[in-house]
C-alpha positions as CSV (number, residue, x, y, z in Angstrom):
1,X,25.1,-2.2,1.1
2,X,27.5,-0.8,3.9
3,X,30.3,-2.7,5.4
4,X,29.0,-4.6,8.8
5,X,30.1,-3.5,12.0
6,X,30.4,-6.0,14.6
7,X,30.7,-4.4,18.5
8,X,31.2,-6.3,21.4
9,X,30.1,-5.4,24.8
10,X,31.7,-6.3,28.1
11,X,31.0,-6.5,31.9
12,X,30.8,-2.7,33.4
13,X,31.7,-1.2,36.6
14,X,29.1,0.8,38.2
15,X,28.0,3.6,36.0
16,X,27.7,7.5,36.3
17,X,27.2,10.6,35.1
18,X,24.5,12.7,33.0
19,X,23.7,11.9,29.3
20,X,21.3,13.2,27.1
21,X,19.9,11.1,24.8
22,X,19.4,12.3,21.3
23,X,16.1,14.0,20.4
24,X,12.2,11.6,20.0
25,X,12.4,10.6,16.9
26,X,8.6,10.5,16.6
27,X,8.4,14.1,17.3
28,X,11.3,14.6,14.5
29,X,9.9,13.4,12.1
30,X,6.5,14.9,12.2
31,X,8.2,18.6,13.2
32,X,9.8,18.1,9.5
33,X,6.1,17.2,7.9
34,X,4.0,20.0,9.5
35,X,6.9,22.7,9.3
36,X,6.6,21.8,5.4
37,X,2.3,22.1,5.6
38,X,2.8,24.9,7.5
39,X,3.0,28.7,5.7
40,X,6.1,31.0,7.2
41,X,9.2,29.5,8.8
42,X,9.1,26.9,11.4
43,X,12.4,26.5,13.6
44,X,13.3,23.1,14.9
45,X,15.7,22.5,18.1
46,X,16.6,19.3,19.4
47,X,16.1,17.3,16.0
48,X,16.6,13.7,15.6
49,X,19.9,13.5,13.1
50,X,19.7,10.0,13.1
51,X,19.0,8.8,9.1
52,X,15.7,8.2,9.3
53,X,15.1,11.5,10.1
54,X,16.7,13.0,7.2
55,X,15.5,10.3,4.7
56,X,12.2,12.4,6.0
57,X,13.9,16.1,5.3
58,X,15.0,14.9,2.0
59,X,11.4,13.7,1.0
60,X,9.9,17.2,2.0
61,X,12.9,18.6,0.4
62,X,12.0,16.5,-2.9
63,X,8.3,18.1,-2.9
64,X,9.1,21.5,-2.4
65,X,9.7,22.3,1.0
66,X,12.6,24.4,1.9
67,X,14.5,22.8,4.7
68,X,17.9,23.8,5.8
69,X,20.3,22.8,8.9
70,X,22.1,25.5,10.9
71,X,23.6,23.7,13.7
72,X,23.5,21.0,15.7
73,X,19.8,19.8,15.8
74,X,18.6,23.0,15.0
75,X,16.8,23.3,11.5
76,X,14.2,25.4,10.0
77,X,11.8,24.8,7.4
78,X,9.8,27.3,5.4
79,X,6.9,25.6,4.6
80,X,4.3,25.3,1.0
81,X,0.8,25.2,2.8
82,X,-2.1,22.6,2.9
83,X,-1.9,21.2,-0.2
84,X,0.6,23.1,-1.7
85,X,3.3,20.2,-1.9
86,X,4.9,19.2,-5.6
87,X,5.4,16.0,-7.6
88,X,8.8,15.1,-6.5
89,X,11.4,14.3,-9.9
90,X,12.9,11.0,-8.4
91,X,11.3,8.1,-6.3
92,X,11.6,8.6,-2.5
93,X,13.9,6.6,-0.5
94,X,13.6,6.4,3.0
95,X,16.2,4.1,3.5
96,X,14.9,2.0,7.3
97,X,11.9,4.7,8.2
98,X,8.8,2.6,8.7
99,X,7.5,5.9,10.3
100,X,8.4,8.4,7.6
101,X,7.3,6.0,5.0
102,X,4.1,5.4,6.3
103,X,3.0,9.0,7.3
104,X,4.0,10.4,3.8
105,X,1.8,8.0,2.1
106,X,-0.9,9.9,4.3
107,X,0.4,13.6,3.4
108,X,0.9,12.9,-0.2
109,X,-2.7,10.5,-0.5
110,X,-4.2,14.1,-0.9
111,X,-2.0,15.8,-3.3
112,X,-3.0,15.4,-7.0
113,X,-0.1,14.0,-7.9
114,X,1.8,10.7,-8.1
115,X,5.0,10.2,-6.2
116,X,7.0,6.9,-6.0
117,X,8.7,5.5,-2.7
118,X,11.3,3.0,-1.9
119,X,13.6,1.8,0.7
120,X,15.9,-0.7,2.0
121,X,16.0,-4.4,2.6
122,X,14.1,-4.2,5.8
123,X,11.8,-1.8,4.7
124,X,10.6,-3.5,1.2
125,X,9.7,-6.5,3.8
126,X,7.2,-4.7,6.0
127,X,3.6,-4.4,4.8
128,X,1.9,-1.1,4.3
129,X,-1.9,-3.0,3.1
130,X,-2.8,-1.5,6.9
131,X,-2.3,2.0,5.4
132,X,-3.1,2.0,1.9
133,X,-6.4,0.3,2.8
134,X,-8.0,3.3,4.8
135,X,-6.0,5.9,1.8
136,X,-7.6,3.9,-0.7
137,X,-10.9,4.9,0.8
138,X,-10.4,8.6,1.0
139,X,-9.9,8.1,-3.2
140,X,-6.2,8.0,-3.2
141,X,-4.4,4.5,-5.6
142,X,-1.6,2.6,-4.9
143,X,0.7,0.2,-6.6
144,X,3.1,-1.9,-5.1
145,X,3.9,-5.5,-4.5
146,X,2.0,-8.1,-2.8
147,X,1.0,-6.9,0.8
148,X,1.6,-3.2,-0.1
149,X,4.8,-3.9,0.3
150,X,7.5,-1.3,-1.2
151,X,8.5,-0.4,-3.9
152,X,5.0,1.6,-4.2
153,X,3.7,4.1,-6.0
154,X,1.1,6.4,-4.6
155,X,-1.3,7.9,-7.0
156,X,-2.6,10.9,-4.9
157,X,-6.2,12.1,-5.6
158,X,-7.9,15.5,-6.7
159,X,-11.2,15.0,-4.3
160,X,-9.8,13.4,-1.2
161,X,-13.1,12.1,0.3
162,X,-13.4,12.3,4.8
163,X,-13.7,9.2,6.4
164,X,-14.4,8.3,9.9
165,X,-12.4,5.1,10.4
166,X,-12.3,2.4,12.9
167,X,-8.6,0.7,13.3
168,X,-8.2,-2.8,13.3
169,X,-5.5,-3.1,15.4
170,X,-4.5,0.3,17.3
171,X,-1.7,1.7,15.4
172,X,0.0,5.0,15.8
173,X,1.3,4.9,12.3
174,X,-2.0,4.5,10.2
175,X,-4.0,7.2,12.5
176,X,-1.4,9.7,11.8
177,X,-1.6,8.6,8.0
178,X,-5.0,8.8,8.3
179,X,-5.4,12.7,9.9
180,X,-2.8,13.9,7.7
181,X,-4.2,12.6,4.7
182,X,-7.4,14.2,6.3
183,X,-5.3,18.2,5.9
184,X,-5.7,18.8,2.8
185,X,-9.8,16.7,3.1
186,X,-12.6,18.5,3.0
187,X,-14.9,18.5,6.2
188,X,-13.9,16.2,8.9
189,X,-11.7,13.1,8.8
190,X,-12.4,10.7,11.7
191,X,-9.8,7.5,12.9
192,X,-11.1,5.6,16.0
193,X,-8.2,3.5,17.9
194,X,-9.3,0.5,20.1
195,X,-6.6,1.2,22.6
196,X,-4.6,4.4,22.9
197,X,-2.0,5.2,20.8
198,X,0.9,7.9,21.1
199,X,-0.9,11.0,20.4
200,X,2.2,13.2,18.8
201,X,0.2,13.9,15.9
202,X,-2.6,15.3,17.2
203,X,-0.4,17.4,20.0
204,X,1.3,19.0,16.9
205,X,-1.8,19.2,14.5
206,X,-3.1,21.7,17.0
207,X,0.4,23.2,18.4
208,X,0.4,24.0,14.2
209,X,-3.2,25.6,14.6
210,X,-5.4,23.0,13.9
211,X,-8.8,22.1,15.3
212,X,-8.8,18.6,16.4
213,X,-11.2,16.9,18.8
214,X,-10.9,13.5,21.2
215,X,-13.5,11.8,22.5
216,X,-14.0,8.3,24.3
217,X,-16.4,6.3,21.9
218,X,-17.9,2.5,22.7
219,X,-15.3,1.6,19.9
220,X,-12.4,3.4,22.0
221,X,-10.7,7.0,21.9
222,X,-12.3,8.9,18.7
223,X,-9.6,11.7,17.1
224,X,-11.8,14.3,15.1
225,X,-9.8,16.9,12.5
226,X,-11.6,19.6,10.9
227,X,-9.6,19.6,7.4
228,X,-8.0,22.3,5.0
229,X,-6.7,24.7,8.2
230,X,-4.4,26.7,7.5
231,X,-1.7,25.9,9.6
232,X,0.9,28.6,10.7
233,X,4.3,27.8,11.2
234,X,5.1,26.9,14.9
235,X,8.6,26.4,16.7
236,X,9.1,23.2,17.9
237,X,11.6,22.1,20.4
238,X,12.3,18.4,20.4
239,X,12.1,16.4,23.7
240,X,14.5,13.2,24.2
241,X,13.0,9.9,22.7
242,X,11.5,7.8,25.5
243,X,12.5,4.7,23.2
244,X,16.7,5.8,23.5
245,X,16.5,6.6,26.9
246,X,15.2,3.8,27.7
247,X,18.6,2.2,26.8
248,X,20.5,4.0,29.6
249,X,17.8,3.3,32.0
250,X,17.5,-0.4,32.0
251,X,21.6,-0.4,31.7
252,X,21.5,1.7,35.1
253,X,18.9,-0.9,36.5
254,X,20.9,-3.5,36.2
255,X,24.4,-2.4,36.7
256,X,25.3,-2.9,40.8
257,X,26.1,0.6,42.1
258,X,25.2,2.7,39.3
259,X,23.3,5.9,39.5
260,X,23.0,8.5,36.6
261,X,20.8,11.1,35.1
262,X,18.8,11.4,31.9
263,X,17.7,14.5,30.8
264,X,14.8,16.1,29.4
265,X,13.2,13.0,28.8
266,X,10.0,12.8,27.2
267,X,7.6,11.0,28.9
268,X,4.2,11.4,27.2
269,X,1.9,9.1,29.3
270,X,1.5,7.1,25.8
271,X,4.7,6.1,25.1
272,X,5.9,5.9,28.9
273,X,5.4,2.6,29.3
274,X,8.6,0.8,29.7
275,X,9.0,3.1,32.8
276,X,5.6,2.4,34.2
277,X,6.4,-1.2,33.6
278,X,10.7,-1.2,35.1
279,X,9.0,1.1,38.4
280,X,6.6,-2.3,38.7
281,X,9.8,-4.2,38.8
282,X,11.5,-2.7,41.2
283,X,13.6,0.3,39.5
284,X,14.4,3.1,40.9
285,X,13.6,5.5,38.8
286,X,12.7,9.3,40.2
287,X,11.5,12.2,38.2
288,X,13.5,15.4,38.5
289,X,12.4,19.2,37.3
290,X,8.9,18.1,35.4
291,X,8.2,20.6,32.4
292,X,6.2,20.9,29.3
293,X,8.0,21.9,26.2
294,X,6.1,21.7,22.6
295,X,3.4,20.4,24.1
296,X,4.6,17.3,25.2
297,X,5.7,16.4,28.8
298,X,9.1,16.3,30.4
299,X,11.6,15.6,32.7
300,X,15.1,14.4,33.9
301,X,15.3,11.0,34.8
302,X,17.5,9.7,37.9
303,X,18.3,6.4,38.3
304,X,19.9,4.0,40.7
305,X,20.4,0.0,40.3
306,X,17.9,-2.0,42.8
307,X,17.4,-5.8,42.2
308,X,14.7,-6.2,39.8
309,X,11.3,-8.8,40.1
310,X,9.0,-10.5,37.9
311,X,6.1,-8.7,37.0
312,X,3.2,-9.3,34.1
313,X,3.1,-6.4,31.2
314,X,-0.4,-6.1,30.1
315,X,-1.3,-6.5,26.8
316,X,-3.6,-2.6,26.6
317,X,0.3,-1.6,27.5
318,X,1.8,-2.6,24.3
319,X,1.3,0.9,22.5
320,X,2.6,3.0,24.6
321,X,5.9,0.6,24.9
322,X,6.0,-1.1,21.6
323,X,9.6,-0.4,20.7
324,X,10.8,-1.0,24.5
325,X,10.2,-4.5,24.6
326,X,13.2,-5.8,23.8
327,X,15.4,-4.0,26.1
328,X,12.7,-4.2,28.7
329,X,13.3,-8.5,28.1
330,X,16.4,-8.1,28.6
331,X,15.9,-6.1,32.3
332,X,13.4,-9.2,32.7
333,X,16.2,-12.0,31.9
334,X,18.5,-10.5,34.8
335,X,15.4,-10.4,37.2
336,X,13.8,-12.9,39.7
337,X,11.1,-14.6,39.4
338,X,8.7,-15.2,35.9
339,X,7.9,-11.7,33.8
340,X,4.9,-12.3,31.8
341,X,4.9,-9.8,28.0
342,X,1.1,-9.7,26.9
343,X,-0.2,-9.4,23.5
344,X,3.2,-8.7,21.2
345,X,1.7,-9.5,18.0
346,X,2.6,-5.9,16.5
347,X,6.6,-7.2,17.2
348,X,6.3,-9.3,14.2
349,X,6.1,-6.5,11.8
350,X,8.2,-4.4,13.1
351,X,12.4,-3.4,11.4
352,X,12.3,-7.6,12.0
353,X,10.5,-9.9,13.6
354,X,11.4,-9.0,16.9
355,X,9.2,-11.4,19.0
356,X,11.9,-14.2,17.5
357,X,14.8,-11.7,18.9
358,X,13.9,-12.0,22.1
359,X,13.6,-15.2,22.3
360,X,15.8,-16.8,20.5
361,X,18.6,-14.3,21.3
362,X,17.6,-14.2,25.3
363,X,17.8,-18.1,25.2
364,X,20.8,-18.2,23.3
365,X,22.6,-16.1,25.8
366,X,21.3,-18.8,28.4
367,X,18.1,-17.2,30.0
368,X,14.8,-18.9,29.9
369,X,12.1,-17.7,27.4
370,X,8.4,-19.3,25.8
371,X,6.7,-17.7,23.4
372,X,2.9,-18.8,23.8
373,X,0.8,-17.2,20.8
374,X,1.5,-13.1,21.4
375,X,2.3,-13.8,25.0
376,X,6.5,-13.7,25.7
377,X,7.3,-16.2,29.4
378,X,10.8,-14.5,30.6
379,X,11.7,-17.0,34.0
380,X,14.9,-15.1,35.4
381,X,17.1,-16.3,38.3
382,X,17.9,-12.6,39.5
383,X,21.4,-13.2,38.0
384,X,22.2,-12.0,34.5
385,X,22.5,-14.7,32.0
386,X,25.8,-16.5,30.8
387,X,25.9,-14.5,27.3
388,X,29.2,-15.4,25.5
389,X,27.3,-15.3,21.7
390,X,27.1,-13.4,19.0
391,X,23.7,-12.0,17.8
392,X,22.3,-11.3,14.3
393,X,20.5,-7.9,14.2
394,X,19.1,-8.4,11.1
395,X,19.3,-5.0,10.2
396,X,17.1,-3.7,13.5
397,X,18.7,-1.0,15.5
398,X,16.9,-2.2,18.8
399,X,18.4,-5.7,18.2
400,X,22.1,-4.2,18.2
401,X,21.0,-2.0,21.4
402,X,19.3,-3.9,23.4
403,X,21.9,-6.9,23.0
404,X,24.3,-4.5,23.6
405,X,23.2,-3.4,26.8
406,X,22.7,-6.7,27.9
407,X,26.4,-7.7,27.3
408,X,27.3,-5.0,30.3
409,X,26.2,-7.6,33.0
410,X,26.4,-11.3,31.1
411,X,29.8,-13.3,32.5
412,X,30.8,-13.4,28.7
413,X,30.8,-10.5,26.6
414,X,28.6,-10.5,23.4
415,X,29.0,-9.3,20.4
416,X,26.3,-8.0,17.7
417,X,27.3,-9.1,14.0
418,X,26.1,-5.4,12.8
419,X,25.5,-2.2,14.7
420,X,26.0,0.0,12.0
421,X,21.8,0.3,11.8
422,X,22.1,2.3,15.1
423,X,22.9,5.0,13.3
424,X,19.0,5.3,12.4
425,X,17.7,6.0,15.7
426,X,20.0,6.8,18.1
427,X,23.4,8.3,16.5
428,X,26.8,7.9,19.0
429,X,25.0,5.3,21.3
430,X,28.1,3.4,21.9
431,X,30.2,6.3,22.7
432,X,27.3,7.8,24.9
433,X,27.2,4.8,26.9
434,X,30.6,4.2,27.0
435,X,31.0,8.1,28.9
436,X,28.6,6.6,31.4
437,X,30.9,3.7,31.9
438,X,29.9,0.7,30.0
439,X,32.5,-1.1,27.6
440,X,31.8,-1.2,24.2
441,X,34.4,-1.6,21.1
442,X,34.6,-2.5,18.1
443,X,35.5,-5.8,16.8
444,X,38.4,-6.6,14.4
């Protein structure tokens, strides 16, 4: 267990300046798994270093891939081929990494060996049965605890079998476990998604040279990939994380007189949301030298505070935002006027359960939130709320952010009991912020 680390944030002047924010950490975290499937040596700039990232390097490591760090953010990894991964000697720990954990169930389902994975508090609670159940059908066994819950051993099969499989809910996560199980497949593996989901996966299957088709189905959007390519190794350069930035942008939304710049953002159109949804709002938010780099698009962001409204978040939103909604409540709870968050049931299975951190840490701090079913009811005055608490983070990085951010506008500062699972996703946040003006500091 580490040592908490309480921070306390405080009202902020106006802030400026231009920040980068560190590198997406979905894009990370897949550059690692394909530059290890891929034959020759991929280079990697603009890397996540945040420790969910590694736990993800070490684990490719641990089967045979070579990976090695020459700088900051830039890597390269020399690479075993389709298939050509190795038993790894000890169990797998990926520490907090719901993503890493639940994509290399996926990659190793087809290998014909069995590998062993673990992780830490949080991640033991969360339930893999959503990916083990579609694994399971491509001939791959799993043991674990109830709910495929970690620890869980994965008892990779000889004949991985192609599926074409329909998603119950639409989950980024289990598609990408599902296609990359579908690598080393014969024929062609299928996952249909009843709403969009970010589509990283498949921009890098075929940035890494393999053939992979999307169509719109009467189920939804249909991702085809034709199995055992070979896949070449591929530079990739890493674009900001939509989900950090999104940290300095609602802080620059809210703070009177701020205006700043993010830069070379990422904003995929399936993981944009939170902007689309602040622009509804009322930010101003401006898009400055668009480019595309690894496939993905990208831009610097400028932004200016304006007074923020109500608006209603539809639910077919939620994928493309899913880890913004708690900082995008928090814009909400300094807004006028009733914000409406549709169809939030994936929030309870997230780090935590954090439907419950909204509102009961939002209404602590003195705003007005419901919860009704999926749906989250944000009523906001156009004034910030009081704040003067302290909130449990429970181990979630977004908790410790968003709260964070929110204490740069309350009357009364607040404090978050433990911000040291930051570190995961978004390494130096409070001395990135704190360049760009907010007040942030550590608590005795």
């Amino acid at each position: 267990m580490h040592a908490p680390r309480p921070l306390l944030s405080r009202r902020a002047g106006p802030l400026s300046g231009t920040v980068r924010v560190p590198g997406d950490k979905s894009i990370s975290h897949r550059a690692l798994m394909f530059g290890g499937l891929a034959i020759g040596e991929t280079r990697i700039s603009g890397l996540l270093e945040g420790e969910d990232v590694l736990a993800t390097a070490a684990a490719m490591r641990a089967m045979g891939a070579k990976v090695t760090r020459d700088g900051e953010g830039a890597w390269r990894v020399t690479g075993v081929g389709v298939g050509g991964l190795s038993e790894p000697d000890a169990p797998l720990d990926l520490g907090n990494a719901g993503t890493a954990t639940r994509l290399l169930m996926g990659v190793i389902a087809a290998h014909p060996f069995t590998a062993f994975m673990t992780g830490d508090a949080s991640l033991r609670s969360r339930p893999m049965a959503r990916v083990t159940v579609p694994l399971e059908l491509m001939g791959a066994r799993f043991v674990s605890r109830s709910k495929g819950r970690l620890p869980l051993a994965i008892i990779g099969t000889e004949t991985p079998m192609p599926i074409s499989y329909t998603l119950p809910v639409a989950s980024a996560q289990v598609k990408s476990a599902v296609l990359l199980a579908g690598l080393n497949t014969p024929g062609e593996t299928s996952v249909i998604e009843p709403e969009p989901t970010r589509d990283h996966t498949e921009n890098m299957l075929r940035h890494f040279g393999a053939e992979v088709r999307i169509e719109e189905v009467p189920e939804g959007r249909k991702a085809t990939l034709v199995g055992q390519p070979i896949l070449k190794a591929a530079d990739v350069v890493v674009p900001g994380d939509p989900s950090s930035a999104a940290f300095p942008v609602v802080a620059a939304c809210l703070v009177p007189g701020s205006d700043i710049i993010v830069s070379g953002v990422g904003l995929n159109p399936l993981r944009a949301g939170v902007f689309t949804s602040l622009k509804e709002m009322g930010a101003s938010i401006e898009e400055v030298n668009p480019r595309t780099e690894g496939g993905e698009p990208v831009a610097d962001l400028r932004v200016r505070y304006a007074p923020l409204h109500g608006v209603e978040v539809p639910p077919e939103r939620a994928p493309s935002m899913i880890d913004e909604y708690l900082v995008l409540a928090v814009a909400a709870a300094c807004a006028s006027g009733r914000t409406i968050l549709r169809g939030l049931s994936e929030l309870r299975v997230k780090e935590s359960d954090r439907l419950a951190a909204i509102a009961d840490g939002l209404t602590a701090c003195g705003a007005k939130v419901t919860v009704e079913g999926d749906d989250c009811i944000i009523d906001g005055t156009g004034t910030p709320p009081k704040g003067g608490v302290t909130i449990a983070a429970k181990l979630d990085h977004r908790i410790a952010m968003s709260y964070l951010i929110l204490g740069a506008v309350t009357a009364e500062p607040i404090t978050i009991d433990d911000a040291a699972p930051v570190d995961t996703s978004f390494p130096g946040f409070a001395d990135l912020m704190n360049g760009l003006g907010l007040k942030i500091e550590g608590v005795a």
